[in-house]
GROMACS .gro file of C-alpha atoms in nm:
model
  463
    1MET     CA    1  -1.977  -3.389   1.697
    2ASN     CA    2  -1.894  -3.054   1.539
    3PRO     CA    3  -1.523  -2.988   1.482
    4ARG     CA    4  -1.356  -2.750   1.723
    5SER     CA    5  -1.349  -2.393   1.595
    6PRO     CA    6  -1.001  -2.271   1.503
    7ASP     CA    7  -0.834  -2.042   1.753
    8PRO     CA    8  -0.870  -1.671   1.670
    9ILE     CA    9  -0.569  -1.509   1.503
   10PRO     CA   10  -0.457  -1.201   1.701
   11PHE     CA   11  -0.401  -0.872   1.521
   12PHE     CA   12  -0.051  -0.729   1.496
   13GLY     CA   13   0.007  -0.373   1.608
   14SER     CA   14   0.017  -0.256   1.245
   15ASP     CA   15  -0.317  -0.433   1.178
   16CYS     CA   16  -0.471  -0.248   1.473
   17PHE     CA   17  -0.356   0.083   1.329
   18ILE     CA   18  -0.523   0.001   0.993
   19LEU     CA   19  -0.843  -0.095   1.179
   20ALA     CA   20  -0.840   0.239   1.361
   21LEU     CA   21  -0.762   0.422   1.036
   22ASN     CA   22  -1.053   0.246   0.862
   23GLY     CA   23  -1.288   0.381   1.127
   24LEU     CA   24  -1.153   0.734   1.079
   25MET     CA   25  -1.192   0.705   0.700
   26GLN     CA   26  -1.551   0.586   0.723
   27ARG     CA   27  -1.636   0.874   0.956
   28ASN     CA   28  -1.482   1.110   0.697
   29GLY     CA   29  -1.689   0.976   0.406
   30GLN     CA   30  -1.434   0.729   0.267
   31ALA     CA   31  -1.438   0.355   0.203
   32PRO     CA   32  -1.203   0.140   0.415
   33LEU     CA   33  -0.837   0.136   0.312
   34LEU     CA   34  -0.795  -0.081   0.002
   35GLY     CA   35  -0.513  -0.168  -0.233
   36GLN     CA   36  -0.503  -0.305  -0.586
   37THR     CA   37  -0.250  -0.532  -0.747
   38VAL     CA   38  -0.265  -0.513  -1.126
   39LEU     CA   39  -0.130  -0.757  -1.383
   40THR     CA   40  -0.117  -0.654  -1.748
   41LEU     CA   41  -0.131  -0.975  -1.953
   42ALA     CA   42  -0.032  -1.004  -2.318
   43GLU     CA   43  -0.313  -1.250  -2.391
   44THR     CA   44  -0.613  -1.416  -2.228
   45PRO     CA   45  -0.514  -1.648  -1.941
   46ASP     CA   46  -0.662  -1.994  -1.884
   47ILE     CA   47  -0.987  -1.870  -1.728
   48ALA     CA   48  -1.119  -2.212  -1.624
   49SER     CA   49  -0.796  -2.295  -1.441
   50LEU     CA   50  -0.795  -1.952  -1.277
   51LYS     CA   51  -1.150  -2.001  -1.145
   52ASN     CA   52  -1.064  -2.346  -1.008
   53ALA     CA   53  -0.749  -2.211  -0.843
   54LEU     CA   54  -0.942  -1.929  -0.676
   55ALA     CA   55  -1.188  -2.182  -0.532
   56SER     CA   56  -0.898  -2.393  -0.401
   57LEU     CA   57  -0.730  -2.084  -0.257
   58ALA     CA   58  -1.047  -1.995  -0.065
   59ASN     CA   59  -1.058  -2.342   0.091
   60ARG     CA   60  -0.685  -2.335   0.166
   61HIS     CA   61  -0.703  -1.995   0.340
   62PRO     CA   62  -1.031  -1.943   0.531
   63LEU     CA   63  -0.868  -1.627   0.670
   64LEU     CA   64  -0.967  -1.467   0.338
   65ARG     CA   65  -1.326  -1.448   0.468
   66ALA     CA   66  -1.262  -1.417   0.841
   67LYS     CA   67  -1.449  -1.169   1.057
   68VAL     CA   68  -1.301  -0.922   1.303
   69ARG     CA   69  -1.371  -1.014   1.664
   70ARG     CA   70  -1.344  -0.734   1.921
   71PHE     CA   71  -1.387  -0.713   2.295
   72PHE     CA   72  -1.362  -0.390   2.489
   73PHE     CA   73  -1.002  -0.320   2.602
   74PHE     CA   74  -0.875  -0.643   2.444
   75PRO     CA   75  -0.681  -0.653   2.117
   76PRO     CA   76  -0.893  -0.751   1.815
   77SER     CA   77  -0.849  -1.084   1.639
   78TRP     CA   78  -0.958  -1.273   1.329
   79GLN     CA   79  -1.239  -1.524   1.381
   80ILE     CA   80  -1.175  -1.810   1.135
   81PRO     CA   81  -1.492  -1.949   0.970
   82THR     CA   82  -1.558  -2.322   0.989
   83SER     CA   83  -1.820  -2.348   0.713
   84PRO     CA   84  -1.713  -2.462   0.365
   85ALA     CA   85  -1.598  -2.175   0.150
   86PRO     CA   86  -1.840  -2.055  -0.118
   87LEU     CA   87  -1.707  -1.957  -0.458
   88PRO     CA   88  -1.477  -1.657  -0.413
   89PRO     CA   89  -1.558  -1.322  -0.576
   90PHE     CA   90  -1.433  -1.345  -0.936
   91PHE     CA   91  -1.580  -1.127  -1.210
   92LEU     CA   92  -1.519  -1.147  -1.585
   93TRP     CA   93  -1.556  -0.840  -1.807
   94HIS     CA   94  -1.486  -0.736  -2.165
   95GLU     CA   95  -1.416  -0.385  -2.286
   96ASN     CA   96  -1.686  -0.271  -2.526
   97ALA     CA   97  -1.556  -0.250  -2.881
   98SER     CA   98  -1.632   0.055  -3.092
   99PRO     CA   99  -1.921   0.008  -3.338
  100SER     CA  100  -1.681   0.001  -3.635
  101SER     CA  101  -1.455  -0.274  -3.496
  102SER     CA  102  -1.500  -0.642  -3.424
  103PRO     CA  103  -1.371  -0.837  -3.120
  104LEU     CA  104  -1.017  -0.975  -3.156
  105ARG     CA  105  -1.118  -1.306  -2.992
  106PRO     CA  106  -1.429  -1.502  -2.900
  107LEU     CA  107  -1.583  -1.360  -2.583
  108PRO     CA  108  -1.676  -1.595  -2.297
  109ALA     CA  109  -2.051  -1.626  -2.252
  110ASP     CA  110  -2.033  -1.515  -1.887
  111SER     CA  111  -1.831  -1.197  -1.946
  112LEU     CA  112  -2.008  -0.864  -1.899
  113PRO     CA  113  -1.948  -0.546  -2.102
  114ILE     CA  114  -1.758  -0.254  -1.953
  115GLU     CA  115  -1.715   0.090  -2.110
  116ASP     CA  116  -1.414   0.237  -1.932
  117PRO     CA  117  -1.175  -0.003  -1.753
  118LEU     CA  118  -0.983   0.277  -1.579
  119ALA     CA  119  -1.300   0.439  -1.441
  120PHE     CA  120  -1.415   0.094  -1.327
  121GLN     CA  121  -1.082   0.036  -1.151
  122LYS     CA  122  -1.112   0.367  -0.968
  123LYS     CA  123  -1.468   0.285  -0.864
  124LEU     CA  124  -1.349  -0.046  -0.715
  125LEU     CA  125  -1.083   0.137  -0.515
  126SER     CA  126  -1.342   0.378  -0.374
  127SER     CA  127  -1.609   0.128  -0.268
  128PRO     CA  128  -1.646  -0.135   0.004
  129LEU     CA  129  -1.527  -0.469  -0.132
  130LEU     CA  130  -1.854  -0.660  -0.103
  131PRO     CA  131  -2.182  -0.645   0.094
  132ARG     CA  132  -2.158  -0.694   0.469
  133ASP     CA  133  -2.303  -1.045   0.449
  134GLU     CA  134  -2.013  -1.153   0.224
  135PRO     CA  135  -1.703  -1.086   0.433
  136TRP     CA  136  -1.444  -1.156   0.165
  137HIS     CA  137  -1.127  -0.950   0.195
  138PHE     CA  138  -1.045  -0.956  -0.175
  139ARG     CA  139  -1.206  -0.967  -0.517
  140ALA     CA  140  -1.056  -1.052  -0.857
  141ASP     CA  141  -1.169  -0.883  -1.179
  142LEU     CA  142  -1.039  -0.999  -1.518
  143ILE     CA  143  -1.098  -0.749  -1.798
  144LEU     CA  144  -1.056  -0.859  -2.161
  145LEU     CA  145  -0.932  -0.544  -2.330
  146GLN     CA  146  -1.018  -0.431  -2.679
  147ASN     CA  147  -0.653  -0.449  -2.793
  148GLY     CA  148  -0.633  -0.823  -2.723
  149LYS     CA  149  -0.460  -0.789  -2.387
  150CYS     CA  150  -0.607  -0.851  -2.042
  151SER     CA  151  -0.595  -0.675  -1.709
  152LEU     CA  152  -0.628  -0.870  -1.385
  153ILE     CA  153  -0.719  -0.644  -1.093
  154LEU     CA  154  -0.690  -0.794  -0.745
  155THR     CA  155  -0.855  -0.553  -0.501
  156TRP     CA  156  -0.774  -0.633  -0.139
  157SER     CA  157  -0.835  -0.510   0.211
  158HIS     CA  158  -0.530  -0.351   0.372
  159LEU     CA  159  -0.660  -0.485   0.702
  160LEU     CA  160  -0.556  -0.838   0.599
  161LEU     CA  161  -0.288  -0.788   0.335
  162ASP     CA  162  -0.003  -0.555   0.256
  163GLY     CA  163   0.149  -0.511  -0.091
  164LYS     CA  164   0.406  -0.786  -0.051
  165GLY     CA  165   0.139  -1.022   0.081
  166ALA     CA  166  -0.079  -0.952  -0.225
  167GLU     CA  167   0.211  -1.046  -0.453
  168LEU     CA  168   0.271  -1.367  -0.259
  169LEU     CA  169  -0.100  -1.448  -0.281
  170LEU     CA  170  -0.092  -1.422  -0.663
  171GLN     CA  171   0.222  -1.631  -0.672
  172GLU     CA  172   0.063  -1.902  -0.459
  173LEU     CA  173  -0.257  -1.892  -0.662
  174GLN     CA  174  -0.096  -2.042  -0.971
  175ASN     CA  175   0.132  -2.282  -0.781
  176LEU     CA  176  -0.132  -2.450  -0.562
  177ASP     CA  177  -0.083  -2.793  -0.719
  178SER     CA  178   0.283  -2.806  -0.615
  179LEU     CA  179   0.243  -2.667  -0.261
  180PRO     CA  180   0.237  -2.876   0.058
  181PRO     CA  181  -0.071  -2.863   0.283
  182CYS     CA  182  -0.118  -2.524   0.445
  183SER     CA  183  -0.014  -2.497   0.809
  184PRO     CA  184  -0.253  -2.310   1.039
  185PRO     CA  185  -0.147  -1.952   1.113
  186PRO     CA  186   0.055  -1.912   1.435
  187LYS     CA  187  -0.145  -1.816   1.741
  188ASN     CA  188   0.103  -1.547   1.838
  189GLN     CA  189   0.326  -1.314   1.645
  190LYS     CA  190   0.701  -1.336   1.673
  191LYS     CA  191   0.818  -1.220   2.013
  192HIS     CA  192   1.071  -0.942   2.050
  193THR     CA  193   1.398  -1.081   2.180
  194SER     CA  194   1.489  -0.764   2.369
  195THR     CA  195   1.494  -0.765   2.748
  196LEU     CA  196   1.241  -0.557   2.940
  197LYS     CA  197   1.507  -0.293   3.005
  198GLN     CA  198   1.599  -0.280   2.636
  199LYS     CA  199   1.232  -0.252   2.537
  200PHE     CA  200   1.183   0.038   2.775
  201ALA     CA  201   1.488   0.212   2.631
  202LEU     CA  202   1.358   0.161   2.276
  203LEU     CA  203   1.015   0.295   2.369
  204LYS     CA  204   1.177   0.606   2.515
  205LYS     CA  205   1.371   0.657   2.191
  206ILE     CA  206   1.067   0.629   1.964
  207ALA     CA  207   0.859   0.850   2.192
  208SER     CA  208   1.131   1.115   2.184
  209HIS     CA  209   1.171   1.082   1.806
  210PHE     CA  210   0.797   1.105   1.740
  211SER     CA  211   0.757   1.401   1.977
  212SER     CA  212   1.034   1.583   1.793
  213LEU     CA  213   0.860   1.524   1.458
  214ALA     CA  214   0.522   1.627   1.597
  215GLN     CA  215   0.639   1.963   1.732
  216THR     CA  216   0.539   2.132   1.407
  217GLY     CA  217   0.266   1.880   1.327
  218PHE     CA  218   0.236   1.686   1.002
  219PRO     CA  219   0.119   1.931   0.734
  220SER     CA  220  -0.068   1.757   0.450
  221LEU     CA  221  -0.259   1.849   0.137
  222SER     CA  222  -0.584   1.701   0.271
  223ARG     CA  223  -0.887   1.928   0.256
  224PRO     CA  224  -1.205   1.895   0.465
  225LYS     CA  225  -1.488   1.683   0.325
  226LYS     CA  226  -1.672   1.904   0.075
  227THR     CA  227  -2.029   1.873   0.196
  228SER     CA  228  -2.224   1.649   0.427
  229GLY     CA  229  -2.311   1.323   0.254
  230ASN     CA  230  -2.044   1.353  -0.017
  231THR     CA  231  -1.774   1.090  -0.024
  232LYS     CA  232  -1.409   1.155  -0.103
  233HIS     CA  233  -1.344   0.902  -0.379
  234ALA     CA  234  -1.003   0.750  -0.439
  235ASP     CA  235  -0.823   0.871  -0.750
  236PHE     CA  236  -0.482   0.802  -0.902
  237GLU     CA  237  -0.259   0.841  -1.206
  238THR     CA  238  -0.005   0.580  -1.307
  239VAL     CA  239   0.318   0.662  -1.491
  240PHE     CA  240   0.507   0.392  -1.680
  241PHE     CA  241   0.879   0.458  -1.720
  242SER     CA  242   1.064   0.296  -2.009
  243GLU     CA  243   1.367   0.071  -1.966
  244LYS     CA  244   1.588   0.361  -2.072
  245GLU     CA  245   1.432   0.596  -1.816
  246THR     CA  246   1.453   0.330  -1.543
  247ALA     CA  247   1.820   0.272  -1.619
  248ALA     CA  248   1.882   0.648  -1.599
  249MET     CA  249   1.702   0.664  -1.264
  250LYS     CA  250   1.914   0.382  -1.125
  251GLN     CA  251   2.234   0.541  -1.253
  252LYS     CA  252   2.141   0.874  -1.095
  253SER     CA  253   2.047   0.706  -0.767
  254GLU     CA  254   2.370   0.505  -0.752
  255ALA     CA  255   2.573   0.821  -0.809
  256MET     CA  256   2.398   0.988  -0.514
  257VAL     CA  257   2.344   0.707  -0.258
  258GLY     CA  258   2.538   0.405  -0.385
  259PRO     CA  259   2.423   0.081  -0.551
  260LEU     CA  260   2.265  -0.100  -0.255
  261PHE     CA  261   1.998   0.120  -0.102
  262HIS     CA  262   1.779   0.361  -0.299
  263LEU     CA  263   1.516   0.472  -0.045
  264PRO     CA  264   1.661   0.824   0.009
  265PHE     CA  265   1.659   0.886  -0.368
  266TYR     CA  266   1.294   0.803  -0.428
  267LEU     CA  267   1.175   0.950  -0.099
  268ALA     CA  268   1.352   1.281  -0.170
  269GLY     CA  269   1.161   1.310  -0.497
  270ALA     CA  270   0.832   1.244  -0.319
  271PHE     CA  271   0.907   1.508  -0.053
  272ARG     CA  272   0.988   1.771  -0.313
  273ALA     CA  273   0.682   1.685  -0.524
  274ILE     CA  274   0.441   1.729  -0.232
  275HIS     CA  275   0.622   2.047  -0.134
  276ALA     CA  276   0.572   2.178  -0.490
  277ALA     CA  277   0.194   2.142  -0.445
  278PHE     CA  278   0.217   2.334  -0.116
  279LEU     CA  279   0.396   2.615  -0.296
  280LEU     CA  280   0.116   2.633  -0.553
  281ARG     CA  281  -0.129   2.692  -0.267
  282SER     CA  282   0.100   2.965  -0.129
  283LEU     CA  283   0.098   2.781   0.203
  284GLU     CA  284   0.380   2.828   0.450
  285CYS     CA  285   0.531   2.484   0.506
  286ALA     CA  286   0.832   2.484   0.736
  287SER     CA  287   0.872   2.106   0.718
  288LEU     CA  288   0.709   1.784   0.604
  289ALA     CA  289   0.722   1.449   0.785
  290VAL     CA  290   0.645   1.101   0.653
  291SER     CA  291   0.634   0.740   0.772
  292ILE     CA  292   0.791   0.477   0.544
  293PRO     CA  293   0.696   0.108   0.578
  294SER     CA  294   0.971  -0.137   0.665
  295GLN     CA  295   0.907  -0.507   0.599
  296THR     CA  296   0.932  -0.737   0.901
  297ARG     CA  297   0.890  -1.063   0.707
  298PRO     CA  298   1.175  -1.311   0.758
  299LYS     CA  299   1.448  -1.275   0.496
  300LYS     CA  300   1.492  -1.654   0.476
  301GLY     CA  301   1.236  -1.930   0.449
  302ALA     CA  302   0.870  -1.907   0.354
  303SER     CA  303   0.717  -1.560   0.375
  304PRO     CA  304   0.373  -1.533   0.539
  305LEU     CA  305   0.098  -1.399   0.317
  306PHE     CA  306  -0.141  -1.236   0.558
  307GLN     CA  307  -0.150  -0.941   0.795
  308ASN     CA  308   0.056  -0.623   0.781
  309ARG     CA  309   0.412  -0.736   0.837
  310ILE     CA  310   0.553  -0.388   0.861
  311SER     CA  311   0.706  -0.137   1.095
  312MET     CA  312   0.777   0.229   1.017
  313PHE     CA  313   1.065   0.471   0.983
  314PHE     CA  314   0.980   0.839   1.030
  315PHE     CA  315   1.157   1.107   0.825
  316ARG     CA  316   1.135   1.486   0.824
  317LEU     CA  317   1.272   1.747   0.585
  318HIS     CA  318   1.280   2.118   0.657
  319LYS     CA  319   1.197   2.369   0.386
  320GLU     CA  320   1.560   2.455   0.318
  321GLU     CA  321   1.645   2.085   0.273
  322MET     CA  322   1.375   2.051   0.007
  323LEU     CA  323   1.508   2.335  -0.206
  324SER     CA  324   1.739   2.100  -0.397
  325PHE     CA  325   1.715   1.732  -0.476
  326SER     CA  326   2.073   1.658  -0.368
  327SER     CA  327   2.030   1.822  -0.026
  328ALA     CA  328   1.707   1.627   0.030
  329VAL     CA  329   1.876   1.297  -0.062
  330GLN     CA  330   2.173   1.372   0.164
  331SER     CA  331   1.957   1.456   0.466
  332LEU     CA  332   1.738   1.147   0.424
  333SER     CA  333   2.044   0.923   0.392
  334GLN     CA  334   2.180   1.058   0.720
  335GLN     CA  335   1.844   1.020   0.894
  336PHE     CA  336   1.809   0.659   0.782
  337ALA     CA  337   2.158   0.570   0.902
  338LYS     CA  338   2.082   0.724   1.243
  339MET     CA  339   1.743   0.553   1.278
  340THR     CA  340   1.893   0.217   1.180
  341ARG     CA  341   2.169   0.249   1.442
  342GLU     CA  342   1.909   0.333   1.705
  343LYS     CA  343   1.673   0.049   1.595
  344LEU     CA  344   1.380   0.286   1.567
  345ASP     CA  345   1.189   0.046   1.341
  346GLU     CA  346   1.198  -0.215   1.618
  347ALA     CA  347   1.104   0.055   1.867
  348PHE     CA  348   0.800   0.155   1.662
  349SER     CA  349   0.685  -0.208   1.646
  350LEU     CA  350   0.695  -0.215   2.026
  351LEU     CA  351   0.489   0.104   2.038
  352LEU     CA  352   0.229  -0.042   1.803
  353ASP     CA  353   0.211  -0.355   2.019
  354ALA     CA  354   0.139  -0.139   2.321
  355LEU     CA  355  -0.136   0.053   2.137
  356ARG     CA  356  -0.314  -0.274   2.047
  357TRP     CA  357  -0.483  -0.266   2.386
  358LEU     CA  358  -0.660   0.064   2.318
  359PRO     CA  359  -0.999   0.067   2.143
  360PRO     CA  360  -0.946   0.170   1.776
  361ARG     CA  361  -1.122   0.505   1.810
  362LEU     CA  362  -0.915   0.592   2.114
  363SER     CA  363  -0.585   0.484   1.956
  364ILE     CA  364  -0.635   0.691   1.641
  365ALA     CA  365  -0.742   0.988   1.855
  366PHE     CA  366  -0.417   0.952   2.051
  367VAL     CA  367  -0.209   0.947   1.730
  368LEU     CA  368  -0.393   1.247   1.583
  369PHE     CA  369  -0.353   1.442   1.907
  370GLN     CA  370   0.021   1.378   1.905
  371GLY     CA  371   0.046   1.486   1.540
  372LYS     CA  372  -0.175   1.794   1.578
  373GLY     CA  373  -0.458   1.646   1.371
  374ASN     CA  374  -0.255   1.430   1.134
  375PHE     CA  375  -0.016   1.135   1.141
  376THR     CA  376   0.191   1.181   0.822
  377SER     CA  377   0.227   1.444   0.549
  378PHE     CA  378   0.182   1.189   0.268
  379PHE     CA  379   0.223   0.818   0.196
  380HIS     CA  380   0.521   0.672   0.014
  381SER     CA  381   0.675   0.335  -0.059
  382HIS     CA  382   0.893   0.161  -0.316
  383THR     CA  383   0.808  -0.209  -0.304
  384GLY     CA  384   1.102  -0.315  -0.521
  385GLU     CA  385   1.091  -0.587  -0.785
  386PHE     CA  386   0.735  -0.707  -0.851
  387LEU     CA  387   0.685  -1.086  -0.843
  388PRO     CA  388   1.049  -1.179  -0.904
  389GLY     CA  389   1.085  -1.504  -1.094
  390THR     CA  390   0.726  -1.503  -1.222
  391ASP     CA  391   0.675  -1.410  -1.588
  392ARG     CA  392   0.351  -1.593  -1.675
  393PHE     CA  393   0.010  -1.607  -1.510
  394PHE     CA  394  -0.209  -1.905  -1.600
  395SER     CA  395  -0.027  -1.940  -1.933
  396ALA     CA  396  -0.048  -1.570  -2.022
  397LYS     CA  397   0.269  -1.361  -2.043
  398ILE     CA  398   0.288  -1.086  -1.780
  399GLU     CA  399   0.382  -0.756  -1.945
  400ASN     CA  400   0.371  -0.552  -1.625
  401GLY     CA  401   0.268  -0.577  -1.262
  402PHE     CA  402   0.229  -0.304  -1.002
  403HIS     CA  403   0.028  -0.184  -0.702
  404VAL     CA  404  -0.227   0.097  -0.682
  405PRO     CA  405  -0.283   0.185  -0.315
  406ALA     CA  406  -0.573   0.400  -0.208
  407VAL     CA  407  -0.486   0.668   0.047
  408SER     CA  408  -0.678   0.803   0.341
  409SER     CA  409  -0.761   1.169   0.383
  410PRO     CA  410  -0.580   1.292   0.583
  411PRO     CA  411  -0.310   1.300   0.453
  412GLY     CA  412  -0.483   1.274   0.112
  413THR     CA  413  -0.186   1.198  -0.116
  414GLY     CA  414   0.076   0.932  -0.180
  415VAL     CA  415   0.358   0.839  -0.418
  416PHE     CA  416   0.425   0.468  -0.482
  417LEU     CA  417   0.677   0.287  -0.700
  418SER     CA  418   0.776  -0.064  -0.802
  419GLU     CA  419   0.975  -0.227  -1.081
  420PHE     CA  420   0.895  -0.506  -1.324
  421ARG     CA  421   1.179  -0.652  -1.533
  422GLY     CA  422   1.375  -0.332  -1.571
  423LYS     CA  423   1.079  -0.092  -1.602
  424THR     CA  424   0.957   0.128  -1.317
  425THR     CA  425   0.589   0.202  -1.253
  426MET     CA  426   0.490   0.501  -1.040
  427THR     CA  427   0.143   0.573  -0.904
  428VAL     CA  428   0.038   0.906  -0.755
  429SER     CA  429  -0.276   0.854  -0.543
  430TRP     CA  430  -0.506   1.111  -0.385
  431ARG     CA  431  -0.856   1.160  -0.254
  432ASP     CA  432  -1.115   1.352  -0.453
  433GLY     CA  433  -1.095   1.719  -0.361
  434ASP     CA  434  -0.749   1.701  -0.203
  435LEU     CA  435  -0.560   1.782  -0.526
  436SER     CA  436  -0.652   2.021  -0.806
  437PRO     CA  437  -0.556   1.920  -1.162
  438HIS     CA  438  -0.285   2.186  -1.158
  439GLU     CA  439  -0.141   2.055  -0.830
  440LYS     CA  440  -0.142   1.698  -0.962
  441GLU     CA  441   0.050   1.804  -1.272
  442ALA     CA  442   0.301   1.994  -1.057
  443ILE     CA  443   0.361   1.677  -0.850
  444LEU     CA  444   0.409   1.461  -1.160
  445HIS     CA  445   0.641   1.715  -1.322
  446SER     CA  446   0.852   1.744  -1.006
  447LEU     CA  447   0.885   1.364  -0.977
  448ARG     CA  448   0.983   1.319  -1.342
  449THR     CA  449   1.237   1.601  -1.318
  450ASP     CA  450   1.403   1.475  -1.000
  451TYR     CA  451   1.404   1.107  -1.093
  452THR     CA  452   1.506   1.114  -1.458
  453LEU     CA  453   1.688   1.438  -1.540
  454PRO     CA  454   2.060   1.488  -1.465
  455GLU     CA  455   2.143   1.716  -1.175
  456THR     CA  456   2.184   2.067  -1.315
  457PRO     CA  457   2.163   2.419  -1.167
  458GLN     CA  458   1.816   2.445  -1.329
  459ASN     CA  459   1.667   2.167  -1.115
  460GLN     CA  460   1.870   2.241  -0.804
  461GLY     CA  461   1.701   2.564  -0.710
  462GLU     CA  462   1.372   2.644  -0.540
  463LYS     CA  463   1.058   2.558  -0.732
   0.00000   0.00000   0.00000
């Protein structure tokens, strides 16, 4: 007798939004929404142990190769496979040495040459993960660099994982031997404890809040697809701040918003940077609006790896509030305090739950209609400390770890930050054609100025 198939795992509201966004991206010449988690390793890890662990991880979590099951006017779900897991997608590469140099270590026989690791990383972020007949939702690429270091690139589908989940997956990967057997995923997500009356009141609040934001639309830097048949490839630039610069950023943030909560500080810099690119285009931009992810994982106990465990806070800054960094920080601090009091993150989760019942194409059309053709002006997040408590990966010392999210177009741009052992990493992401080189440099200059330089009259005025 064949074993009973596992029950399907229902999508969360945030998962349904990503599914709808994936459809929009593919119709606009883009690959589905992907993210990358990058580890910079000081030496070569234990490759044999890493391969074995990946195989064990695939058997432990069949959700990593689950298929989306959809029925008309029913929320989608994950169909868990029952067949034994094949070897997961792991690829080994070595950076080609220059003709005048020799390799710093013996190269594994199964590693393949690669000319430009950064270009390869960008190509991964712009392409579907694997062929349709191999429904894996991640791939791992280990690149042996010419300088003796290694780069592990975990590319993952945002439909199944968020950034925090990707970190937890890496953490579990090297601790499999000490973990208890994996419990099956819950059939249902955590229920809201609010009464029906309270839920209705929260839905009214988020509807009113979103309508207020949408009155002027969500201006973004996204440009139309260039020509029929051309894709808009993902692109990015990563900035590595030193310990001294990171300490200065923290000191500046604490002076402006206090020591406990830094979101307004980093978000204000992102607002002003995107606004600087608008000014270069000589575009009238009365306001910008953005949605910021808020983690819904439990603060105590084991954190679940899979699905998008997030809600959203929505912020808006008017042009006059973006003229100085301090005024932007002050306004965002006040907005966050108000939204927290009114539980708008919980309210948005309820709204996403309600939208689960719409077909993806209809739900994204509804969102775009409300936002006058867009749903946010740019993407932004600060994911905090990367892999706290983990300093080695399969015996290799971790020198840095960070995320590189792709962005959809619209909105076409995003600013993302994280920290690893006292050093901040910032990634500016965009879609090909949405930013000119001059606009990208203006964004990077604005971010560096606001985050690291002391507040002076020179960087308080209009850009």
